[in-house]
XYZ file of C-alpha atoms in Angstrom:
583
model
C 58.573 47.822 97.077
C 58.853 48.789 100.726
C 61.472 51.429 99.995
C 58.902 53.324 97.929
C 56.902 53.923 101.059
C 59.570 56.367 102.172
C 59.178 58.294 98.929
C 55.720 59.767 99.313
C 56.267 61.837 102.424
C 59.616 63.116 101.193
C 58.816 63.896 97.551
C 58.751 67.653 97.986
C 61.917 67.645 100.052
C 63.677 65.932 97.181
C 63.212 68.932 94.944
C 63.357 71.784 97.456
C 66.764 72.492 98.901
C 67.369 73.579 102.443
C 67.739 77.369 102.731
C 71.176 76.738 104.176
C 72.383 74.876 101.122
C 75.470 76.244 99.381
C 75.007 74.328 96.111
C 73.975 76.204 92.993
C 72.650 73.088 91.290
C 70.892 69.904 92.259
C 71.178 66.381 91.047
C 67.983 64.699 89.863
C 67.760 61.072 88.781
C 66.422 60.501 85.297
C 65.244 56.912 84.861
C 64.028 55.192 81.739
C 63.519 51.797 80.162
C 66.058 51.167 77.402
C 65.776 48.010 75.291
C 64.030 46.251 78.151
C 66.670 47.248 80.723
C 66.433 49.855 83.411
C 68.978 52.599 83.000
C 69.812 55.570 85.140
C 71.709 58.763 84.680
C 72.122 61.720 86.960
C 71.504 65.098 85.426
C 72.122 68.563 86.835
C 69.393 71.162 86.637
C 69.198 74.727 87.678
C 66.954 75.947 90.430
C 64.088 76.714 87.987
C 61.789 74.145 86.444
C 62.408 71.400 89.037
C 58.776 71.046 89.979
C 57.753 70.881 86.312
C 60.328 68.141 85.746
C 58.929 66.308 88.737
C 55.324 66.571 87.534
C 56.164 65.528 83.965
C 58.296 62.558 84.899
C 56.743 61.294 88.131
C 54.707 58.311 86.800
C 57.611 56.899 84.818
C 60.063 57.840 87.556
C 58.111 56.023 90.251
C 57.639 52.937 88.057
C 61.329 52.739 87.257
C 62.307 53.419 90.839
C 60.194 50.471 91.951
C 62.276 48.154 89.818
C 65.529 49.721 90.860
C 65.170 49.725 94.607
C 65.023 46.103 95.731
C 66.229 44.803 99.094
C 67.066 46.486 102.407
C 70.556 47.932 102.427
C 70.821 47.828 98.617
C 72.672 50.586 96.791
C 71.944 52.503 93.624
C 73.006 49.773 91.214
C 72.499 51.334 87.835
C 73.422 50.706 84.228
C 74.935 53.685 82.458
C 73.849 54.280 78.884
C 76.288 54.885 76.038
C 76.221 58.602 76.915
C 77.532 57.742 80.398
C 78.219 60.732 82.584
C 81.876 61.480 83.049
C 82.231 61.955 86.763
C 84.584 64.439 88.302
C 85.669 61.886 90.917
C 88.255 59.607 89.300
C 89.194 57.758 92.475
C 87.155 55.515 94.769
C 88.435 57.525 97.685
C 87.218 61.115 97.938
C 90.158 63.355 98.739
C 89.713 66.446 100.825
C 91.104 69.524 99.127
C 91.061 72.953 100.670
C 90.089 74.852 97.534
C 89.055 78.468 97.432
C 85.708 77.763 95.780
C 84.430 75.442 98.530
C 83.288 76.740 101.916
C 84.958 75.503 105.097
C 82.722 74.309 107.911
C 83.139 73.369 111.552
C 81.650 70.257 113.122
C 79.295 72.484 115.057
C 77.880 73.867 111.805
C 77.437 70.367 110.372
C 75.627 69.013 113.419
C 72.965 71.721 113.099
C 71.840 70.133 109.828
C 70.415 66.894 111.161
C 66.829 66.791 109.876
C 64.787 67.295 106.747
C 63.635 70.654 108.090
C 67.140 72.001 108.653
C 68.747 70.065 105.812
C 70.627 66.777 106.023
C 74.394 67.228 106.040
C 76.937 64.462 106.480
C 80.724 64.194 106.380
C 82.940 61.658 104.668
C 86.730 61.673 104.851
C 86.771 65.333 105.873
C 84.407 66.631 103.200
C 80.877 67.944 103.831
C 77.841 66.880 101.801
C 74.265 68.150 101.700
C 72.220 65.021 100.897
C 68.783 66.461 101.667
C 67.536 65.796 98.142
C 68.904 62.256 98.093
C 67.050 61.090 101.200
C 63.832 60.458 99.277
C 65.425 57.964 96.896
C 67.955 56.355 99.219
C 67.554 52.590 98.604
C 67.840 51.917 102.317
C 64.974 54.268 103.098
C 65.273 56.787 105.886
C 68.048 54.833 107.629
C 70.378 57.345 106.028
C 69.015 59.900 108.514
C 70.863 58.061 111.293
C 74.035 59.757 110.041
C 72.450 63.203 109.731
C 74.732 65.876 111.166
C 77.651 63.478 111.482
C 79.982 61.061 109.730
C 78.974 58.454 107.161
C 81.933 56.124 107.801
C 80.580 54.191 110.816
C 77.267 53.559 109.064
C 78.812 52.537 105.767
C 81.006 50.112 107.689
C 77.823 48.198 108.502
C 76.882 47.943 104.839
C 79.900 47.042 102.719
C 77.913 47.614 99.506
C 78.590 51.335 99.895
C 82.293 50.802 99.256
C 81.893 50.938 95.497
C 83.042 53.547 93.009
C 79.622 54.527 91.714
C 78.302 55.169 95.239
C 81.195 57.509 95.927
C 80.611 59.181 92.578
C 76.971 59.828 93.422
C 78.014 61.231 96.803
C 80.512 63.565 95.135
C 77.672 65.430 93.415
C 76.386 66.580 96.798
C 79.659 67.994 98.068
C 79.276 71.510 99.460
C 82.493 72.059 101.394
C 85.161 70.673 103.707
C 85.753 70.521 107.431
C 88.266 72.858 108.981
C 91.493 71.258 110.167
C 90.593 71.495 113.852
C 87.245 69.783 113.350
C 88.799 67.039 111.256
C 91.214 66.142 114.042
C 88.923 66.944 116.930
C 88.470 64.405 119.673
C 87.194 64.591 123.177
C 89.871 64.971 125.813
C 89.658 62.358 128.543
C 89.427 63.257 132.213
C 91.966 61.063 134.038
C 89.981 61.367 137.280
C 86.836 60.025 135.688
C 86.462 56.222 136.120
C 84.765 56.241 132.733
C 87.614 58.101 130.997
C 88.982 54.935 129.347
C 85.682 53.785 127.876
C 85.890 52.291 124.372
C 84.646 54.114 121.285
C 81.036 53.268 120.428
C 79.149 53.290 117.182
C 77.142 56.512 116.766
C 74.078 54.598 115.559
C 73.478 53.307 119.080
C 70.616 54.925 120.930
C 71.993 55.767 124.346
C 69.965 55.120 127.494
C 72.802 55.877 129.893
C 76.306 57.274 129.361
C 77.857 56.339 132.709
C 77.660 53.386 132.838
C 77.174 53.002 129.121
C 73.918 51.387 128.040
C 72.597 51.573 124.508
C 70.613 49.716 121.876
C 70.697 49.796 118.084
C 67.880 51.544 116.204
C 65.029 49.095 115.745
C 65.057 49.862 112.017
C 68.403 48.086 111.560
C 68.144 45.433 114.270
C 66.686 42.763 111.992
C 68.800 43.615 108.944
C 71.274 40.919 109.970
C 70.654 37.489 111.460
C 74.054 37.787 113.147
C 74.172 41.212 114.786
C 77.405 43.112 114.022
C 79.356 43.476 117.253
C 79.485 47.270 117.003
C 75.699 47.596 117.198
C 75.027 44.638 119.503
C 73.183 46.173 122.456
C 75.443 47.335 125.292
C 74.486 46.688 128.927
C 77.126 47.792 131.425
C 76.605 48.207 135.157
C 80.014 49.711 135.980
C 82.994 51.226 134.127
C 84.524 49.010 131.440
C 87.777 47.615 132.915
C 91.023 47.740 130.980
C 92.411 44.221 131.051
C 95.911 43.161 129.985
C 95.398 39.836 128.234
C 98.977 38.773 129.025
C 98.472 39.303 132.751
C 94.878 38.028 132.811
C 94.016 35.213 135.235
C 90.730 33.397 135.775
C 90.430 32.005 139.310
C 88.219 28.979 140.006
C 87.204 28.071 143.560
C 85.155 25.316 145.168
C 86.786 22.317 143.496
C 88.780 19.551 145.259
C 92.196 20.838 144.182
C 91.783 24.249 145.782
C 91.990 27.524 143.908
C 92.866 27.205 140.225
C 94.355 30.169 138.360
C 94.035 29.923 134.599
C 95.650 32.196 132.007
C 94.007 33.155 128.737
C 96.484 31.083 126.734
C 95.845 28.060 128.965
C 92.100 28.443 128.537
C 92.558 28.458 124.768
C 95.090 25.619 124.552
C 93.834 23.123 127.144
C 90.185 22.966 126.135
C 88.432 22.343 122.816
C 87.035 25.445 121.160
C 83.260 25.305 120.994
C 81.082 27.695 118.961
C 77.387 28.448 119.340
C 75.000 31.038 117.955
C 73.039 32.543 120.811
C 70.774 35.507 121.438
C 71.243 37.651 124.523
C 68.414 39.778 125.863
C 68.353 42.275 128.695
C 65.664 41.660 131.320
C 64.525 45.237 130.711
C 63.969 44.881 126.969
C 60.747 46.744 126.002
C 60.562 48.417 129.424
C 59.369 51.598 127.718
C 56.008 49.904 127.126
C 55.639 49.264 130.848
C 56.397 52.923 131.492
C 53.371 53.790 129.372
C 51.171 51.881 131.857
C 52.841 53.187 134.999
C 56.311 54.544 135.683
C 58.933 51.978 136.665
C 62.523 52.272 137.828
C 65.114 51.348 135.250
C 66.607 52.293 131.899
C 63.961 53.110 129.324
C 64.812 50.342 126.851
C 62.910 50.109 123.580
C 62.573 46.858 121.632
C 66.272 46.487 120.755
C 67.902 45.408 124.043
C 68.362 42.059 122.324
C 70.920 40.855 119.761
C 72.267 37.653 118.229
C 75.908 36.593 117.791
C 78.228 33.643 117.390
C 80.304 32.926 120.493
C 83.407 30.768 120.761
C 85.315 29.554 123.783
C 85.757 26.683 126.202
C 82.736 24.871 127.623
C 82.394 25.620 131.328
C 81.570 21.936 131.798
C 84.929 20.880 130.290
C 86.855 23.286 132.523
C 85.117 22.196 135.734
C 85.555 18.495 134.950
C 89.229 19.013 134.109
C 89.879 20.576 137.502
C 88.142 17.919 139.567
C 84.413 18.490 139.502
C 82.652 15.205 140.312
C 79.783 13.579 142.227
C 81.157 14.582 145.616
C 81.129 18.262 144.618
C 77.699 17.987 143.009
C 76.301 16.468 146.213
C 76.932 19.653 148.183
C 76.949 22.419 145.551
C 73.900 23.917 143.877
C 75.188 27.031 142.148
C 78.051 28.394 140.091
C 78.894 32.011 140.869
C 80.581 34.424 138.471
C 82.446 37.599 139.370
C 83.538 40.237 136.876
C 86.582 42.470 136.828
C 84.366 45.560 136.612
C 84.165 47.261 139.989
C 82.483 50.247 141.589
C 84.242 52.941 143.638
C 84.154 50.711 146.722
C 85.874 47.869 144.884
C 82.719 45.739 144.716
C 82.606 43.639 141.550
C 79.599 42.829 139.412
C 78.418 39.294 140.129
C 75.749 36.733 139.311
C 75.154 32.983 139.437
C 73.335 30.175 137.662
C 72.128 26.760 138.885
C 74.865 24.129 138.900
C 72.867 21.856 136.600
C 72.973 24.506 133.870
C 76.717 24.915 134.250
C 77.650 21.227 133.959
C 74.955 20.000 131.583
C 76.343 18.605 128.354
C 73.390 20.164 126.514
C 73.637 23.520 128.286
C 76.401 24.935 126.051
C 77.583 27.367 128.756
C 80.777 28.961 127.464
C 83.771 30.766 128.816
C 83.793 32.785 125.618
C 86.788 34.652 124.241
C 85.474 35.310 120.727
C 82.406 37.078 119.366
C 81.480 36.854 115.692
C 84.834 35.261 114.882
C 86.993 37.902 116.572
C 88.316 38.643 120.055
C 85.593 39.904 122.362
C 85.229 43.691 122.048
C 85.878 45.618 125.292
C 82.159 46.382 125.754
C 81.343 42.686 125.516
C 83.763 41.331 128.078
C 87.308 41.168 126.704
C 89.170 38.937 127.242
C 86.684 36.360 128.666
C 82.990 36.379 129.496
C 80.357 33.826 130.422
C 77.725 33.054 127.805
C 74.744 31.214 129.285
C 72.420 30.653 126.311
C 68.695 30.891 126.938
C 69.204 32.831 130.178
C 68.712 36.518 130.974
C 71.622 38.727 129.954
C 72.398 39.699 133.562
C 73.829 36.220 134.258
C 76.193 36.384 131.263
C 78.944 38.019 133.297
C 81.553 39.973 131.326
C 85.278 40.497 132.030
C 85.159 37.271 134.020
C 87.657 37.158 136.886
C 86.369 34.455 139.216
C 84.210 31.322 139.205
C 82.992 29.797 142.484
C 81.238 26.432 142.751
C 79.070 26.893 145.840
C 76.031 25.769 147.799
C 74.800 29.387 147.699
C 73.666 31.816 145.066
C 75.846 34.832 144.398
C 75.399 37.406 147.145
C 75.758 40.172 144.578
C 73.207 42.981 144.616
C 72.299 42.102 141.023
C 71.451 38.534 142.031
C 69.700 39.229 145.327
C 68.060 42.652 144.989
C 67.508 43.149 141.286
C 66.385 41.273 138.168
C 63.341 39.740 139.843
C 59.697 39.931 138.877
C 56.746 40.832 141.115
C 52.979 41.193 141.054
C 51.537 44.383 139.504
C 50.221 45.191 142.987
C 53.687 45.221 144.576
C 55.260 48.654 145.020
C 58.522 49.932 146.461
C 56.994 50.216 149.942
C 55.957 46.564 150.050
C 58.521 44.774 147.884
C 60.531 41.960 149.452
C 63.267 40.899 147.057
C 63.929 37.746 149.066
C 60.418 36.521 148.253
C 61.046 36.105 144.516
C 63.515 33.919 142.630
C 66.214 35.485 140.484
C 65.332 35.581 136.794
C 67.086 32.859 134.803
C 65.338 31.587 131.647
C 63.386 34.252 129.793
C 59.839 33.959 128.390
C 58.742 33.954 124.756
C 59.348 37.279 123.021
C 58.789 38.990 119.661
C 58.696 42.529 118.306
C 58.133 44.475 115.094
C 61.177 46.260 113.676
C 59.471 47.496 110.481
C 57.397 49.569 109.895
C 57.986 52.030 112.703
C 55.344 53.570 114.926
C 53.802 56.708 113.418
C 55.018 56.151 109.857
C 52.723 55.665 106.882
C 52.162 53.043 104.215
C 51.010 53.696 100.671
C 47.612 52.258 99.785
C 48.660 51.932 96.149
C 51.212 49.292 97.151
C 48.294 47.100 98.246
C 50.463 45.290 100.828
C 52.489 46.246 103.864
C 55.734 44.459 104.593
C 56.167 43.673 108.292
C 59.476 42.488 109.787
C 60.748 41.609 113.227
C 62.388 39.093 115.548
C 61.207 36.309 117.852
C 63.030 34.363 120.560
C 62.321 32.210 123.579
C 64.498 31.378 126.574
C 65.573 27.996 127.883
C 66.412 26.631 124.443
C 62.765 26.530 123.383
C 62.456 27.011 119.635
C 60.143 29.619 118.131
C 57.754 27.633 115.929
C 55.376 30.352 114.739
C 54.890 34.112 114.587
C 51.386 35.477 114.020
C 50.834 38.929 112.504
C 47.693 41.060 112.450
C 47.187 44.460 110.818
C 43.753 45.074 112.354
C 44.626 44.949 116.047
C 44.202 41.188 116.419
C 40.903 40.521 114.649
C 42.484 38.529 111.828
C 45.872 36.817 111.727
C 48.552 35.800 109.229
C 51.573 33.511 109.728
C 54.985 35.052 109.017
C 57.885 33.384 107.262
C 60.741 32.578 109.662
C 64.419 33.054 108.833
C 67.365 31.298 110.508
C 70.349 32.721 108.641
C 71.495 35.694 106.592
C 71.160 33.623 103.428
C 67.564 32.683 102.704
C 68.675 30.012 100.225
C 70.762 28.306 102.914
C 68.781 28.215 106.158
C 70.465 26.877 109.258
C 69.567 23.273 110.146
C 66.986 22.856 112.921
C 68.578 23.012 116.382
C 68.556 19.926 118.639
C 65.509 19.832 120.939
C 66.008 22.142 123.894
C 69.018 23.891 122.336
C 67.416 26.592 120.200
C 69.611 29.396 121.511
C 69.265 31.847 118.603
C 66.407 34.095 117.581
C 64.411 33.813 114.393
C 63.853 36.764 112.135
C 60.516 36.933 110.375
C 58.861 38.794 107.518
C 55.464 38.896 105.847
C 53.583 40.899 103.219
C 50.023 41.505 104.436
C 47.241 42.964 102.245
C 46.128 46.425 103.332
C 42.454 46.176 104.351
C 40.041 47.997 102.028
C 39.297 51.556 103.168
C 41.516 51.265 106.249
C 42.836 54.671 107.350
C 45.146 53.274 110.017
C 46.748 49.892 110.676
C 47.328 48.509 114.154
C 50.025 45.952 113.445
C 50.425 43.265 116.096
C 52.857 40.364 116.450
C 52.888 37.398 118.820
C 55.163 34.371 118.890
C 54.704 30.742 119.928
C 57.518 28.442 121.091
C 57.966 24.667 121.049
C 56.305 24.345 124.476
C 53.346 26.352 123.110
C 54.098 29.264 125.368
C 52.499 32.427 123.970
C 52.836 36.111 124.681
C 50.186 37.884 126.796
C 48.013 40.285 124.835
C 48.477 43.386 127.019
C 51.117 44.930 129.255
C 49.070 45.885 132.328
C 48.702 42.357 133.812
C 52.468 41.748 133.659
C 53.525 45.231 134.821
C 56.062 45.191 137.662
C 57.955 47.835 139.565
C 61.285 47.044 137.864
C 59.826 46.846 134.369
C 61.368 43.458 133.588
C 60.039 40.596 131.447
C 58.001 42.883 129.205
C 56.759 40.528 126.489
C 53.165 41.439 125.645
C 51.997 41.506 122.033
C 53.992 44.193 120.302
C 51.808 46.827 118.652
C 52.682 49.431 116.034
C 50.233 51.921 114.539
C 50.797 53.330 111.052
C 48.723 55.566 108.789
C 47.455 54.533 105.376
C 48.106 57.311 102.872
C 46.595 57.691 99.435
C 49.255 56.748 96.917
C 50.110 58.454 93.643
C 48.151 55.826 91.731
C 44.977 56.901 93.491
C 45.406 60.588 92.781
C 43.566 62.184 89.856
């Protein structure tokens, strides 16, 4: 039912083409109930009479659409009647043909059509499509607008259900032209003098907070679609250029153990130590910083609610490696920290570095990994290829990527990012009075939750009677999220959400061992829309196994770096009068 909420505000757009459209006909879905089954066919109409068709068929259309559109990321699964339309596209792959009757466009022309006002154009395999009319009935709601003015391929790669013949056939009806040869082959030329010239290709769905170094988060609307976040949209937090590392020449140096310096190759790391896999959430210390900026400006990237993601990680336990190379009581008696140094360096040659307490590193329950796989594949370049540290339950800044050195030491890392960043202070501390030495480095993170659906400023339809609310919740230090409370009236009344621990609701993951709840929980709830409410202030707050709870407002936890932002998350949406209420 939630997908219908996108329909109301876009109904007129569905039947009014953009002035820039080149199509002489439009495609309108005709839905009916046939022998108890929902059927669908796509009919072409001329430019006249569309509004009359809409008015005549709307009640039945909306009822049928409600049954058809079920589940986020679903596709138009339809049953063709015996008079099934014979589609022009006979292949699952749409071939680009430079025919005289189709206009040729440049990428620049396509990118201008990136909104409902200007028309929504997309490209697929070199062809250009005007999908403005389809937006209103897209089963995935307005997520399709993420591709507006650009290519569909990277978005469809996230949702394999699109790779079906009937989806491509529907798309073919919106074809308006093809890209010119230069645009089809166009790619940005790299500047060899730029330290960022060898950066990896990133998914266009990512919302960029900084290009150099690259920092980006996925749109909140798709963050909770998957329990395991696809690697391509897992949030990216880089401090320096991404290094290019030859896996054959790679060496991991370990210092501070009785045998002197150890140099370990990637193949040795994989062959000498058992492979261990965990599911763990990583979160940037600056997640939700934008809400602190609304109280008072802070220094740092303006992260929204999506600087957090969940993945499976595989590699060797750090504990196993240290024990193998001589770690024992005599080392533990004089060492307190384990330092990590990355292969990413600034123009002076200084590497990114961080450290964690020694107890975390050698604890059998700590699950600290020297990871070389993410989601069952080699680490992507943005996530630390070929080896990174994964310290579950700890702030993302300590999960050092492109790991080059480990040092067992009696001192914390002297890195800037350990000593003069990623620390929290009183709201009364400013940049004139701050003393970074006076505060401990952030390690375990506090309880956190946020609403991913609905989005701020959108509307819900009163006729649906309920609003579906979705989001995530997570706590640091291995503390399990045990409850998420939801309110739609700003916190006056509360409802308990249903928690999800896998991508398959019928097969939830078993409860984690106490103190080892490394992964987030996704949650969802349908809440009745209060009678006569004109606006909903939706609020979420989570509770962990130690009964830690989120603070209700941002101001008391504000700090000059904008870290540890975990107040109740609030989203305001309008309540619109639905079609059922109209006379």
